[in-house]
Tab-separated table of C-alpha atoms in Angstrom:
chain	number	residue	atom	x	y	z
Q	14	UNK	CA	-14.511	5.809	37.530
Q	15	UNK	CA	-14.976	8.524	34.850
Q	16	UNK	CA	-12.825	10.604	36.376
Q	17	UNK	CA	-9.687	8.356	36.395
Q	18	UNK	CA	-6.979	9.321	33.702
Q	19	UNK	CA	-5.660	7.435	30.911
Q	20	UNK	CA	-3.289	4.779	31.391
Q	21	UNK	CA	-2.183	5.113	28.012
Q	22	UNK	CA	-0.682	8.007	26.137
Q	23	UNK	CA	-3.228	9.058	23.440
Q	24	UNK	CA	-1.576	9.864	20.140
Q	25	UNK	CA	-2.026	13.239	18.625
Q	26	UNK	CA	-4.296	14.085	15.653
Q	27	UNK	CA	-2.898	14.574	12.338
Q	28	UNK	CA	-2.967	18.187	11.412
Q	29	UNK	CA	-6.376	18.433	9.558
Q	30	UNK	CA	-5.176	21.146	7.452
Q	31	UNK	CA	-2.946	18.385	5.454
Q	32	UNK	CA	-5.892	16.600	5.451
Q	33	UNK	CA	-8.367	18.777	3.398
Q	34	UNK	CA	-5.421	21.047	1.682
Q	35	UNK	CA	-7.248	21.969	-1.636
Q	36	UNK	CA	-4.568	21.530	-3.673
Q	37	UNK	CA	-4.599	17.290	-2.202
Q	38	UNK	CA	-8.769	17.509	-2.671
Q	39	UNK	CA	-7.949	18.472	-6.556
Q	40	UNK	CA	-5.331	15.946	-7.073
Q	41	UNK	CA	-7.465	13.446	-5.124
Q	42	UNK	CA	-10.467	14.466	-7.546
Q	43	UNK	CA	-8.792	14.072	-10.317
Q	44	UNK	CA	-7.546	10.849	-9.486
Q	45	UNK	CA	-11.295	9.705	-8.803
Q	46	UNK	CA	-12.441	11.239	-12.419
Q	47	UNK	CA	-9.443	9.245	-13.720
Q	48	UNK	CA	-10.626	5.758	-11.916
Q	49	UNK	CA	-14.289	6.807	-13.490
Q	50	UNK	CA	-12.906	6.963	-16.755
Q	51	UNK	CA	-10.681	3.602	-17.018
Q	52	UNK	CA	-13.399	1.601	-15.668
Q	53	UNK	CA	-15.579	2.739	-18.134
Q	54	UNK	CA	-13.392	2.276	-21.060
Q	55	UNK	CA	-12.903	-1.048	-19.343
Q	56	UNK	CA	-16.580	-1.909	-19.335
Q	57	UNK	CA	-16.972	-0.634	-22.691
Q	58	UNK	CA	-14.721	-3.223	-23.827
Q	59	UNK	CA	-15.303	-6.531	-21.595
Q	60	UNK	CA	-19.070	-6.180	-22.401
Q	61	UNK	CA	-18.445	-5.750	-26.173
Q	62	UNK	CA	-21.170	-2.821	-25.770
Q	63	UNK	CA	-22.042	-1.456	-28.888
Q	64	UNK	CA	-21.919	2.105	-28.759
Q	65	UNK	CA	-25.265	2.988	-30.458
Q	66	UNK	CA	-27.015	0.678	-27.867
Q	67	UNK	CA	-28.452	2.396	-24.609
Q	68	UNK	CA	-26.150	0.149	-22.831
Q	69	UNK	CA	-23.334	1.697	-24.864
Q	70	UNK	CA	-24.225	5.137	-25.384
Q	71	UNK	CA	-24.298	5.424	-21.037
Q	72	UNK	CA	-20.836	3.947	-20.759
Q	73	UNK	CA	-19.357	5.881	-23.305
Q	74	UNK	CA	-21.262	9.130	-22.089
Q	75	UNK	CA	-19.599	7.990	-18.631
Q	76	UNK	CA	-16.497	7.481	-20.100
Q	77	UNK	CA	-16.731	11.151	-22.326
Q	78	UNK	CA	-17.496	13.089	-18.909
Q	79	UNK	CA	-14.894	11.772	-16.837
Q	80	UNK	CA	-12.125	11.900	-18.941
Q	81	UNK	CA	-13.234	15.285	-18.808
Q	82	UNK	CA	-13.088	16.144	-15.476
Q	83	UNK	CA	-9.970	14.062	-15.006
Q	84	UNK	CA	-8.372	16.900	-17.453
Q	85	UNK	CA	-10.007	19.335	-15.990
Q	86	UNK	CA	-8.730	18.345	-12.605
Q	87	UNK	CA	-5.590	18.303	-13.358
Q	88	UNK	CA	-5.046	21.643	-15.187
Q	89	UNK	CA	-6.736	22.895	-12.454
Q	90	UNK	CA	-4.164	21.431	-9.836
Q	91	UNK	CA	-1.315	22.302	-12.527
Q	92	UNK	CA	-2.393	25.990	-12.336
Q	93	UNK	CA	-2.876	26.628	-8.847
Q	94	UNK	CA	-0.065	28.838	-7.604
Q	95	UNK	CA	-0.680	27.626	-4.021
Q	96	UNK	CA	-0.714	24.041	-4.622
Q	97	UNK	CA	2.816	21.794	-4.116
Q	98	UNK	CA	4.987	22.100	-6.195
Q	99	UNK	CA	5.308	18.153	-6.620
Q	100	UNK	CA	1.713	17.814	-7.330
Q	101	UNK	CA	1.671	21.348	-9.826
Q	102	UNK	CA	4.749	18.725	-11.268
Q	103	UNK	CA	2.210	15.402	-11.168
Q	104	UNK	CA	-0.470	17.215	-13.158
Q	105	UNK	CA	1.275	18.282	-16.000
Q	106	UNK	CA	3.112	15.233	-16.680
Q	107	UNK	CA	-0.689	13.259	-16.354
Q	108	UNK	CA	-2.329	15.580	-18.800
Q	109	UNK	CA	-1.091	15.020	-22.122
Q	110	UNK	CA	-1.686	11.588	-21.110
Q	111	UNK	CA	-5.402	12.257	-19.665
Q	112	UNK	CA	-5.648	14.807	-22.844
Q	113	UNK	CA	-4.594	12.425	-25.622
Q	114	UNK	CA	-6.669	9.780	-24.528
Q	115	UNK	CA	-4.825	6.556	-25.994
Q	116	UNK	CA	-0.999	7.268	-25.286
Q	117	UNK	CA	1.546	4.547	-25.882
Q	118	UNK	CA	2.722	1.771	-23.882
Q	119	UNK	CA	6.419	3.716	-23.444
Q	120	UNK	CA	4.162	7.203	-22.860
Q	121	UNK	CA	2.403	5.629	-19.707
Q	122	UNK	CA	6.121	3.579	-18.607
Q	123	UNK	CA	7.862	7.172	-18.832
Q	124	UNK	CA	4.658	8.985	-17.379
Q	125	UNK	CA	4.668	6.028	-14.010
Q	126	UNK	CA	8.402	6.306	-13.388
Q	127	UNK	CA	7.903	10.360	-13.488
Q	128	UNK	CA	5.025	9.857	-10.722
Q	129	UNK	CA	7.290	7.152	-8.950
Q	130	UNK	CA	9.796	9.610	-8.622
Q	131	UNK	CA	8.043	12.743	-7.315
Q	132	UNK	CA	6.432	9.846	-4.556
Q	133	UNK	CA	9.849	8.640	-3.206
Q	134	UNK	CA	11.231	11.854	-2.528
Q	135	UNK	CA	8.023	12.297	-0.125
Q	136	UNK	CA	8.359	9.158	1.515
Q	137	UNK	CA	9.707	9.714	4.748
Q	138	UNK	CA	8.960	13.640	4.760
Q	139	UNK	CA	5.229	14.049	3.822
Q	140	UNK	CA	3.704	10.431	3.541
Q	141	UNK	CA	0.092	11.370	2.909
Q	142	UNK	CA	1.578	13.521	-0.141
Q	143	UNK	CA	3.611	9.907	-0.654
Q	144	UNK	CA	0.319	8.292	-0.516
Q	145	UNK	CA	-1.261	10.288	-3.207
Q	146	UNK	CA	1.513	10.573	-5.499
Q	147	UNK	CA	1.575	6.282	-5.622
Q	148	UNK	CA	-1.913	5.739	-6.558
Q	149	UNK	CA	-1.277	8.194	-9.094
Q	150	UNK	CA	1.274	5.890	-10.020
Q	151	UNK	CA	-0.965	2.989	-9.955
Q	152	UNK	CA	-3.455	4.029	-11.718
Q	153	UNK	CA	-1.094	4.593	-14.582
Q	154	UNK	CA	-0.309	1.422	-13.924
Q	155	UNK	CA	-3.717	0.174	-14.535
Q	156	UNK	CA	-4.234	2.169	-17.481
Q	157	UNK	CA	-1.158	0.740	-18.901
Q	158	UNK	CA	-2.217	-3.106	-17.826
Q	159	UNK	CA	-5.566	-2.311	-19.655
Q	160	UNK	CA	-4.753	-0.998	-22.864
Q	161	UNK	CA	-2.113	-4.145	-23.229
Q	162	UNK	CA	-5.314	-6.199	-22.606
Q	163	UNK	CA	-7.911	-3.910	-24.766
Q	164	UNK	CA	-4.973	-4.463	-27.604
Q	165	UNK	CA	-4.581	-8.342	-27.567
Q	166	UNK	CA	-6.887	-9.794	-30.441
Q	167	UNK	CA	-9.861	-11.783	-28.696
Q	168	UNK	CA	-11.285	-15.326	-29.022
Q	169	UNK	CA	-15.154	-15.165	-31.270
């Protein structure tokens, strides 16, 4: 019985070179220092921590470090010579953002159409670069939603 062959086709692997391309693992861990940082701004805010508490002083050391790497990340992506040209494109228009910290409503609008953009023209072509490109995209997205939020004035 072991020896009888497949009925069905099996489908072929993706290339695991597109998989672990550094340039994607960059991006990608940028992306992940970016998530980091939101969620701590976020926390900062919907726990009304006080900054010179412990409880404070970790989320805002949290916060501190991975806006950080998320800038660090991306220059790093930006400046490889190797890495797509799409993503090299991705990075630069997410630093200023990542490096200014607290950019404007119309910044982050301008900065999610750029990213929304580069994605579509990868749709079809390279969707795993497609992929990557769109949570980009949303997490401007969410960056955007939560500074709208972090600006509305809040009940005592």
């Amino acid at each position: 019985m072991a020896d009888t062959p497949f009925s069905t086709p099996r489908p072929a692997a993706e290339p695991l070179t597109a998989l672990i391309s550094s340039d994607k693992l960059a991006f990608r861990a940028a992306l992940d220092q970016l998530f980091v940082a939101l969620r701590a701004d976020w926390l900062v805010y919907q726990t009304r921590a006080d900054l010179n508490s412990d409880k404070g002083m970790g989320l805002g050391d949290t916060a501190a470090s991975a806006w950080s790497l998320a800038g660090a990340g991306l220059r790093a992506v930006r400046d490889m010579r190797a890495a797509h040209p799409d993503l090299r494109a991705a990075a630069g228009h997410m630093l200023p953002a990542v490096d200014d910290g607290l950019p404007t409503q119309s910044e982050l609008i301008q900065l999610s159409g750029a990213l929304f953009a580069l994605a579509r023209a990868h749709k079809a072509a390279a969707p795993d670069l497609h992929a990557l490109l769109m949570e980009a995209q949303a997490l401007v997205e969410a960056w955007r939603g939560n500074l709208a939020l972090m600006g509305l004035p809040r009940a005592a």
